[in-house]
Coordinates of C-alpha atoms and ligand atoms in Angstrom, one line a residue:
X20 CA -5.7 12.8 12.3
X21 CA -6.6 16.5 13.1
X22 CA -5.4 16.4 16.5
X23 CA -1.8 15.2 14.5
X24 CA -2.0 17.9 12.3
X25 CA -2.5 20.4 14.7
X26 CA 0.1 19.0 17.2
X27 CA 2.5 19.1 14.7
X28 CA 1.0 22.9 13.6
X29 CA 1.8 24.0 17.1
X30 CA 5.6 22.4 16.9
X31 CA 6.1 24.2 13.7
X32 CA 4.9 27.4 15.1
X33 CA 7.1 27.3 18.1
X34 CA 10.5 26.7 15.5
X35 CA 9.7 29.8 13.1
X36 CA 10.3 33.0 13.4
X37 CA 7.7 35.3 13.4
X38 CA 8.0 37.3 11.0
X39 CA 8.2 34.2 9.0
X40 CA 5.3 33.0 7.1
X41 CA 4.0 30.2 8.1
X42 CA 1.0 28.5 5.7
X43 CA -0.9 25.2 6.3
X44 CA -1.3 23.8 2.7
X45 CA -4.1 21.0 3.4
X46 CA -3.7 17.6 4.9
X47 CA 0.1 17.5 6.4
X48 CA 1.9 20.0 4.1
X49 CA 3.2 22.9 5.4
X50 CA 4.9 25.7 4.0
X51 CA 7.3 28.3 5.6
X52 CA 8.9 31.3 3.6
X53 CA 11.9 32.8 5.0
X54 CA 12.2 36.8 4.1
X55 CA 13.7 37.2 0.9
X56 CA 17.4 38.7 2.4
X57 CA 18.4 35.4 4.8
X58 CA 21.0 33.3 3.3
X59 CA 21.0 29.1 3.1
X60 CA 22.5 28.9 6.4
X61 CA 19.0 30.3 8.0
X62 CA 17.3 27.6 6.1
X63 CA 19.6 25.0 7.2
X64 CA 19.4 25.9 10.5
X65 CA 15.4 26.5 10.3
X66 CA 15.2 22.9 8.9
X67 CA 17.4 20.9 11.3
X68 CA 15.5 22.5 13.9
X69 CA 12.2 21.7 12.7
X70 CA 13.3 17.7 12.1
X71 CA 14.6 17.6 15.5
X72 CA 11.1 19.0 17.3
X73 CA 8.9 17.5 15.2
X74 CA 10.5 14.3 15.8
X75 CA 10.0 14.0 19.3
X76 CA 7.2 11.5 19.9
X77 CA 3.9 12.6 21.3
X78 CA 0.7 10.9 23.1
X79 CA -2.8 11.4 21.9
X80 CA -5.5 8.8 24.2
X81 CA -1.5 7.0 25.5
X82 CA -0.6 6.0 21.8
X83 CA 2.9 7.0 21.2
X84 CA 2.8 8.9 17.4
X85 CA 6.0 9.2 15.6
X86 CA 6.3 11.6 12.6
X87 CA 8.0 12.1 9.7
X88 CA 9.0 15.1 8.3
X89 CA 10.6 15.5 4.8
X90 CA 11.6 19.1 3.8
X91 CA 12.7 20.9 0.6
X92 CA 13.8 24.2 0.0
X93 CA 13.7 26.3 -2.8
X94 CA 15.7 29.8 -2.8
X95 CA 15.0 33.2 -4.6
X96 CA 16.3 34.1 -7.1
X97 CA 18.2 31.0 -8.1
X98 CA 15.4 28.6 -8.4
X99 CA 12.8 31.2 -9.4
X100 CA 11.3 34.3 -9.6
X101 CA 7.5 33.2 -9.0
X102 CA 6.1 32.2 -5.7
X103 CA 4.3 29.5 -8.0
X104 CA 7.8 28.2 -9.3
X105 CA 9.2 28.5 -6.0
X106 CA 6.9 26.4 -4.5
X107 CA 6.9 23.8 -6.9
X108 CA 10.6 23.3 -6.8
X109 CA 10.5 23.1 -2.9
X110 CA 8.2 20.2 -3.4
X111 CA 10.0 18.8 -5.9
X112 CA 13.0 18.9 -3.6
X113 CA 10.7 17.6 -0.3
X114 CA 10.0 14.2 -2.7
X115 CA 14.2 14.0 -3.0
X116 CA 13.8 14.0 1.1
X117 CA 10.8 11.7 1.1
X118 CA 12.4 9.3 -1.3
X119 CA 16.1 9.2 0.6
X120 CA 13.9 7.7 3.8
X121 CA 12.1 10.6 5.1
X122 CA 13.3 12.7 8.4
X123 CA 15.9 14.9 6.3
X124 CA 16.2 18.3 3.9
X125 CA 17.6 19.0 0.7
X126 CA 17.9 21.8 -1.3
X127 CA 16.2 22.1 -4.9
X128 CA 18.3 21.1 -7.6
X129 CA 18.0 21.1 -11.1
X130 CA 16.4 18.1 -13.0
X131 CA 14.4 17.5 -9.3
X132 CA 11.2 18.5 -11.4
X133 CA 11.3 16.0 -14.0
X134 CA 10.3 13.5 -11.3
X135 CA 7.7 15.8 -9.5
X136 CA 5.7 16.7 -12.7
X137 CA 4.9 13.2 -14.1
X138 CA 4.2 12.3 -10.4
X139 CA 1.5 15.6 -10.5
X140 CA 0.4 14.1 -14.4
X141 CA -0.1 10.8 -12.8
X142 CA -2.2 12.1 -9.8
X143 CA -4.3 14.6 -12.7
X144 CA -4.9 11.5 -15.1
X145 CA -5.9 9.3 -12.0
X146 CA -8.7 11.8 -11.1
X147 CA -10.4 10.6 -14.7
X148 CA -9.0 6.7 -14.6
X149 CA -12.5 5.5 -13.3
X150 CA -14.6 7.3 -15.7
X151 CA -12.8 6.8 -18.6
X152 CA -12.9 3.1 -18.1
X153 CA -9.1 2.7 -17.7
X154 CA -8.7 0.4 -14.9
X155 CA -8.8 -3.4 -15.7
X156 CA -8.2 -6.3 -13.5
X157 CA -5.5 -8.6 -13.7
X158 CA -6.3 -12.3 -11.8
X159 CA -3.4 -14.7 -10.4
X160 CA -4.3 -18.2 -9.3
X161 CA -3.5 -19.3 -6.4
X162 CA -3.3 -23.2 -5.7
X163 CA -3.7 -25.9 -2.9
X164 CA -0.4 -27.3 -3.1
X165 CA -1.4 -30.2 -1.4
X166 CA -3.8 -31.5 -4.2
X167 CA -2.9 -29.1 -6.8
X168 CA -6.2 -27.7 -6.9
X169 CA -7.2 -24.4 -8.1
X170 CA -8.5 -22.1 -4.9
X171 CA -8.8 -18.8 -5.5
X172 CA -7.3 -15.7 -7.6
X173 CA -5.5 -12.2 -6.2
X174 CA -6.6 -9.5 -8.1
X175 CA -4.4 -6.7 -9.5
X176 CA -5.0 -4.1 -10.9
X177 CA -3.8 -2.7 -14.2
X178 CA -4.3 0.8 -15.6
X179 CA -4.4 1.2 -19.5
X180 CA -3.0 4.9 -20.2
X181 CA -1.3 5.6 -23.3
X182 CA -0.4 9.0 -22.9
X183 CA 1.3 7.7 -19.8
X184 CA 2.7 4.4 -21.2
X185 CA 1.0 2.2 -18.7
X186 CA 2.1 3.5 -15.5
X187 CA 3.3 0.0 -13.3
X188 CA 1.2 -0.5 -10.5
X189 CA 3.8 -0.1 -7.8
X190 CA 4.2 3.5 -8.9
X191 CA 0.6 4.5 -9.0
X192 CA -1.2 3.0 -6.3
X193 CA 1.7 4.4 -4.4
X194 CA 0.5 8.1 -5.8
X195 CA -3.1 6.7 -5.4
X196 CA -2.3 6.1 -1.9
X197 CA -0.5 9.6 -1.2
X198 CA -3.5 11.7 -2.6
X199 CA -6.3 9.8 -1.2
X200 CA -7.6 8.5 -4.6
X201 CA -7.3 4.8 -3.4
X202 CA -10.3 5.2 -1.7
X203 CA -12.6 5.6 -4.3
X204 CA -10.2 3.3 -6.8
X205 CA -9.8 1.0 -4.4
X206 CA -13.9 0.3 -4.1
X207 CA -14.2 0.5 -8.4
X208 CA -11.8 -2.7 -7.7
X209 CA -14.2 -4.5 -5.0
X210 CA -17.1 -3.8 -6.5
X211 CA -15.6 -5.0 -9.9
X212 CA -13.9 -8.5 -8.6
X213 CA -17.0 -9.7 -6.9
X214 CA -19.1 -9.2 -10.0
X215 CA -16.4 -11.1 -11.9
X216 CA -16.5 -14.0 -9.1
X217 CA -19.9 -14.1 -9.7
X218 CA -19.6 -14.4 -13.5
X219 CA -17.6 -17.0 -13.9
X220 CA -19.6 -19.0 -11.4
X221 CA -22.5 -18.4 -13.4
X222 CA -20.6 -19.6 -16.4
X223 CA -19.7 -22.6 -14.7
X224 CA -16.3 -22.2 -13.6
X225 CA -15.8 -23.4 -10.1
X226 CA -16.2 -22.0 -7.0
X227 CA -13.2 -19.3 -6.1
X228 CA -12.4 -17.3 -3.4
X229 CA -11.0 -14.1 -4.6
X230 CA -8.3 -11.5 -2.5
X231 CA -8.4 -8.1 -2.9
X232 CA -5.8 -5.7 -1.8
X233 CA -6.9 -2.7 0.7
X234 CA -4.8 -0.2 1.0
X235 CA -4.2 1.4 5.0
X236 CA -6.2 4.8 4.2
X237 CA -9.0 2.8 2.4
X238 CA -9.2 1.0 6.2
X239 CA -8.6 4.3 7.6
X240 CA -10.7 6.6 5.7
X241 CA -13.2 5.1 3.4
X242 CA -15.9 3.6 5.8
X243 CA -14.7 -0.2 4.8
X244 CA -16.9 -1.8 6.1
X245 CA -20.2 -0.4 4.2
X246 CA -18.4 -0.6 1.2
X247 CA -17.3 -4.0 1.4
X248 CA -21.0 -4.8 2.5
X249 CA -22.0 -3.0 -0.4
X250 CA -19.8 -4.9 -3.1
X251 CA -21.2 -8.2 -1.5
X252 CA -24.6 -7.4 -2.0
X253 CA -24.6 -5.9 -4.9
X254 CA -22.9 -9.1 -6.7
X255 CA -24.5 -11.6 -4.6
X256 CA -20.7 -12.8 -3.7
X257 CA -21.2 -14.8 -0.8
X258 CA -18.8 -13.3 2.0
X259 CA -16.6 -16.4 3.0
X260 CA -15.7 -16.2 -0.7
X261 CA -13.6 -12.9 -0.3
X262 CA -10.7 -12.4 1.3
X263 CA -8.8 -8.5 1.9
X264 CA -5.6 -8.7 2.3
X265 CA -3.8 -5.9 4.4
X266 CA -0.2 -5.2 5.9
X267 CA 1.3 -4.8 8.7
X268 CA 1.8 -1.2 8.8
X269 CA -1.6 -0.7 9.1
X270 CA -1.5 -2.4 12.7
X271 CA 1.7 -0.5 13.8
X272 CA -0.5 2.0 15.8
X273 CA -2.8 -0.3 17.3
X274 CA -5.8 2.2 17.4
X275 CA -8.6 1.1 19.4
X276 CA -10.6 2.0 16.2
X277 CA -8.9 -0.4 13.8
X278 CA -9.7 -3.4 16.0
X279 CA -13.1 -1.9 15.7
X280 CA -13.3 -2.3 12.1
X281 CA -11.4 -5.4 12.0
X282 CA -13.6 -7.2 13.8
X283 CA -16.5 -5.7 12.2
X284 CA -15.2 -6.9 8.8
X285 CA -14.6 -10.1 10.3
X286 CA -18.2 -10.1 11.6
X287 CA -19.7 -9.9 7.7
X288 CA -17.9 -13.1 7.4
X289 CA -15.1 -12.2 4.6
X290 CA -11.7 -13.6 5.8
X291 CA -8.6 -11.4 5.9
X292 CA -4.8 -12.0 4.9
X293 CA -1.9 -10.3 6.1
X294 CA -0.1 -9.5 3.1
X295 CA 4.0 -9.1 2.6
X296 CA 4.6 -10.9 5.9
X297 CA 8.1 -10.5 6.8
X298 CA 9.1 -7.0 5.0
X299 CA 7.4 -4.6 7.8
X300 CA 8.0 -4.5 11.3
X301 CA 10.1 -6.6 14.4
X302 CA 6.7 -6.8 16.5
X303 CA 4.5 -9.5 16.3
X304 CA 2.1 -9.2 19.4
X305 CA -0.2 -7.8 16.7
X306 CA -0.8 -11.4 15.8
X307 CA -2.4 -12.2 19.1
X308 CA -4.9 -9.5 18.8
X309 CA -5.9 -9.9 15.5
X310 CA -7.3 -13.0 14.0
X311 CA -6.1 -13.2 10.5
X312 CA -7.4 -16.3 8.4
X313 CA -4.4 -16.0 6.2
X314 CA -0.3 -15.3 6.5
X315 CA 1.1 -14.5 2.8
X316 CA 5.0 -15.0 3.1
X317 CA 6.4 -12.4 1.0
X318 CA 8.2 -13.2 -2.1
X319 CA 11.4 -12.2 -1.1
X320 CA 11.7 -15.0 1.4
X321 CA 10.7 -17.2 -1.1
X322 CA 13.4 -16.2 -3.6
X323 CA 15.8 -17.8 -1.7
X324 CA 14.8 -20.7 -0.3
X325 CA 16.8 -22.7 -2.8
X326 CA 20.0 -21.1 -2.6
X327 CA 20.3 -20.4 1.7
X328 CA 19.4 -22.6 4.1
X329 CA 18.9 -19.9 6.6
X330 CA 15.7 -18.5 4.1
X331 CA 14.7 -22.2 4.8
X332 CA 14.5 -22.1 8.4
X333 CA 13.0 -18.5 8.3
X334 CA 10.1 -19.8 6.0
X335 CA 9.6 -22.8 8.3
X336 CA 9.4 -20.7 11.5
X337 CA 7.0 -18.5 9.5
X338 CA 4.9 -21.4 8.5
X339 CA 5.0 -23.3 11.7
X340 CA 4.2 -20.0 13.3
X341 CA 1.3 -19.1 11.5
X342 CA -0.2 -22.4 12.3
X343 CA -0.2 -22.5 16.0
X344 CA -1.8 -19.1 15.7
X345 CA -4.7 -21.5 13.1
X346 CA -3.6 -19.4 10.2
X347 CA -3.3 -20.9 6.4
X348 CA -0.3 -19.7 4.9
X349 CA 0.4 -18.4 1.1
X350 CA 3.8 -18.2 -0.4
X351 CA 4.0 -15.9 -3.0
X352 CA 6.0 -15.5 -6.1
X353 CA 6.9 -19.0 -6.4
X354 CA 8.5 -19.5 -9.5
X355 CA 10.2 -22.6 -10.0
X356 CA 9.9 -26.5 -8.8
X357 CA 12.5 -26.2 -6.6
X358 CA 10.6 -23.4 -4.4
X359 CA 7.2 -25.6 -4.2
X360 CA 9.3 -28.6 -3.7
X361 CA 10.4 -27.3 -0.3
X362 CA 7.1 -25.6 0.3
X363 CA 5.1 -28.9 0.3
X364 CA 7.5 -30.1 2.5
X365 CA 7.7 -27.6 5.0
X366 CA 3.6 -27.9 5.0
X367 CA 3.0 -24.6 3.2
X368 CA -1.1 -24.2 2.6
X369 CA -0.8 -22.7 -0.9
X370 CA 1.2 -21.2 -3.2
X371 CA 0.8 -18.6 -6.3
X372 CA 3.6 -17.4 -8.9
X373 CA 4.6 -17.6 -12.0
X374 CA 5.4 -21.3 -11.9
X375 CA 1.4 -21.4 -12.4
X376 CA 0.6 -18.4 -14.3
X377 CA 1.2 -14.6 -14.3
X378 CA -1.8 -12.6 -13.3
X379 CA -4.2 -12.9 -16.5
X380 CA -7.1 -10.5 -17.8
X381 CA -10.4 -12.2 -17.4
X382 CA -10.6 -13.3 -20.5
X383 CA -7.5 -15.3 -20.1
X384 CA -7.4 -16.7 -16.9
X385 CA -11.0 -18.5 -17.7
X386 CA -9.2 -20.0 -20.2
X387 CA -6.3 -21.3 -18.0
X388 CA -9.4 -22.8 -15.8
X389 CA -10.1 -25.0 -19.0
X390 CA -6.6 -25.8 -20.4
Ligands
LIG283 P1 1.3 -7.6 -3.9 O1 0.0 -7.5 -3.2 O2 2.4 -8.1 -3.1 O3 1.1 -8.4 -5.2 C1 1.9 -9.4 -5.7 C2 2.8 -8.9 -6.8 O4 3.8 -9.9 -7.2 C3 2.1 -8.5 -8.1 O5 2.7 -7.4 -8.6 C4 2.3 -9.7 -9.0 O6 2.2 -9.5 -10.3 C5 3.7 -10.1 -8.6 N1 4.0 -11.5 -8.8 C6 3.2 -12.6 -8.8 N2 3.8 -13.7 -9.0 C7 5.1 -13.5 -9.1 C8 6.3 -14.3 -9.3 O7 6.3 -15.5 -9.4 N3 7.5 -13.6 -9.3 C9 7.6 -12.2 -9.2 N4 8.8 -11.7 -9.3 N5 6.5 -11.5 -9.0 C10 5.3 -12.1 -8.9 P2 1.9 -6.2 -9.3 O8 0.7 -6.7 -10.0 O9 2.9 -5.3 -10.0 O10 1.4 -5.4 -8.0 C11 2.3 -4.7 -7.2 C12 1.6 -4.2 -5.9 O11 0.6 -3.2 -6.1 C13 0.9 -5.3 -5.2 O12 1.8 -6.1 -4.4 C14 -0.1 -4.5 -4.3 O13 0.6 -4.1 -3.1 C15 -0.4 -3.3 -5.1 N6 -1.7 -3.5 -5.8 C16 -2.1 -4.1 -6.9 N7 -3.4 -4.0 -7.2 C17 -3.9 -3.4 -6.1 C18 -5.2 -2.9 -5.8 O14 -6.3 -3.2 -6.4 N8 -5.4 -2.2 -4.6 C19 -4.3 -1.9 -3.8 N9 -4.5 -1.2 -2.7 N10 -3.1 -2.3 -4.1 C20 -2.8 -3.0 -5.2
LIG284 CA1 1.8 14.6 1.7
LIG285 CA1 -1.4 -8.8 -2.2
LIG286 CA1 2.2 -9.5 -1.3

């Protein structure tokens, strides 16, 4: 990553002007301020120009590397008259960018901020989520749709914050994801599901395999491997038992050191699911080189099996595909009889959704073991 950073340092360099100031704000945020008597058009041009270079693929070790940039402006006097104001409202306006798809500019305009500062309240509440026992885990079942057996649960994770309203998971393991706090959450949330595995077993609920979600800079950054081994021992959780399920933008790159700690993770004996299959990206030659135990077909495929007959045939490719690669497949967010109807049929492994239970605290899914 610092070889990125610095590349795209040295592309920035080579667009300002110098007596422009040009700051690196920590990980890939960068600042320029333009002297205070250019107009718009200087930052217009300034921005185009910086888009364009910085989107020019580069090589590090013969891996292509594509960047996005997102930009936003702010302008003195009319959005401020503090460099602290100022620089807010730029990044308020580079999250408009990000949000629109990334690789474009916009200009801070009013009511930008409302979305900027509960994003920064989010990420400041996060910091304290762990120690102020927040978190709690949700569990959806997932079944053997051939017997109709009980396999295994997905965990999810919910975060209790009043003062926040409950933020919905979506939104902030998306912020947990941006500023690095996934790492430590997302081990809080291994650690945690193999204890609970481990208590229900010892309460004499049957065996189940449980899947945890791992976000790409938890793979990345967080030394996986020792923390998963960690979590394992700690609970006793034998490893065939847990299953981390990942997606596909994580394999985009293909770096050498991914398959490195795939295969580690593969070598402490915990299975691993490619998650959302279908939503990410056109190649699949990543399927070759990594042995996944488990395809999960995204929901949105499921959706519309019963109303398109093309969603049909996609889902059966999908299905017959993961199987000649001696992958079990999961189809998620099945709802209705309909959807498992055509599942069973087209030889689908298992199934979860709300046609057997939304994802339950602990307390209640042990009692949807006994109903
Ligand atoms: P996901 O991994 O695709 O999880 C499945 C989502 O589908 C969950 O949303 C679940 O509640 C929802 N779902 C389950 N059955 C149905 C159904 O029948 N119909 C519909 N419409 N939806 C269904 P949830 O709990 O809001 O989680 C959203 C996403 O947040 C997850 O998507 C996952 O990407 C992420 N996430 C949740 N917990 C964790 C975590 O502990 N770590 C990480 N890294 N990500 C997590
Ligand atoms: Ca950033
Ligand atoms: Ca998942
Ligand atoms: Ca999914």
């Amino acid at each position: 990553l610092d070889r990125v950073f610095r590349e795209t340092a040295d592309r920035l360099r080579a667009c300002v002007r110098e007596e422009y100031l040009l700051a690196h704000l920590g990980s890939d945020e960068f600042m320029v301020m333009l002297s205070n008597d250019v107009c718009a058009d200087e930052a217009t041009i300034l921005a185009e120009g910086i888009l364009e270079r910085i989107r020019q693929p580069f090589y590090i070790d013969n891996h292509e590397i594509n960047i996005t940039t997102s930009i936003g402006v702010s302008q003195y006097p009319d959005n401020g008259d503090d460099a602290a104001t100022l620089m807010r409202r730029a990044e308020a306006a580079m999250f408009e960018a990000k949000n629109g798809g990334g690789n474009r500019f916009c200009f801070y305009q009013t009511g930008m901020s409302g979305f900027v500062e509960r994003r920064l309240e989010i990420e400041n509440q996060l910091r304290h989520a762990i120690e102020r026992d927040e978190f709690k885990l949700h569990y959806q079942p997932v079944v053997d749709l051939q017997n109709n057996q009980l396999r295994g649960v997905e965990v999810l994770l919910r975060w209790h914050n009043n003062e926040l309203r409950n933020p919905r998971p979506d939104t902030f393991i998306k912020i947990a994801e941006e500023s690095g706090l996934i790492v430590d959450i997302g081990s809080w949330v291994l650690e945690r599901a193999c204890q609970q595995i481990m208590e229900w077993r010892n309460s004499g609920l049957p065996e189940l395999s449980v899947a945890v979600n791992i976000s790409a800079r938890q793979f990345i950054e967080g030394d996986i491997v020792e923390r998963v081994a960690s979590a394992l021992k700690r609970s006793g959780l034998p490893a065939h038992q847990l299953e981390l399920e990942i997606t596909e933008g994580l394999l985009i790159n293909d770096a050498p050191t991914i398959r490195e700690i795939f295969s580690a993770l593969k070598n402490l004996g915990v299975r691993v699911s490619l998650d959302d299959f279908g939503t990410g990206y056109a190649s699949l030659s990543y399927l070759k080189r990594y042995p996944f135990d488990v395809l999960k077909i995204d929901r949105s495929f499921v959706h519309d099996i019963n109303e398109s007959e093309d969603s049909v045939t996609l889902v059966n490719a999908i299905i017959a595909m993961a199987h000649s690669f001696n992958m079990k497949v999961i189809a998620e967010g099945v709802e209705n009889l309909q959807q498992r109807r055509i599942l069973r049929e087209r030889q689908c492994d298992m199934v979860q959704g709300y046609l057997y239970s939304p994802p339950l605290n602990a307390d209640n899914f042990a009692d949807w073991v006994k109903r």
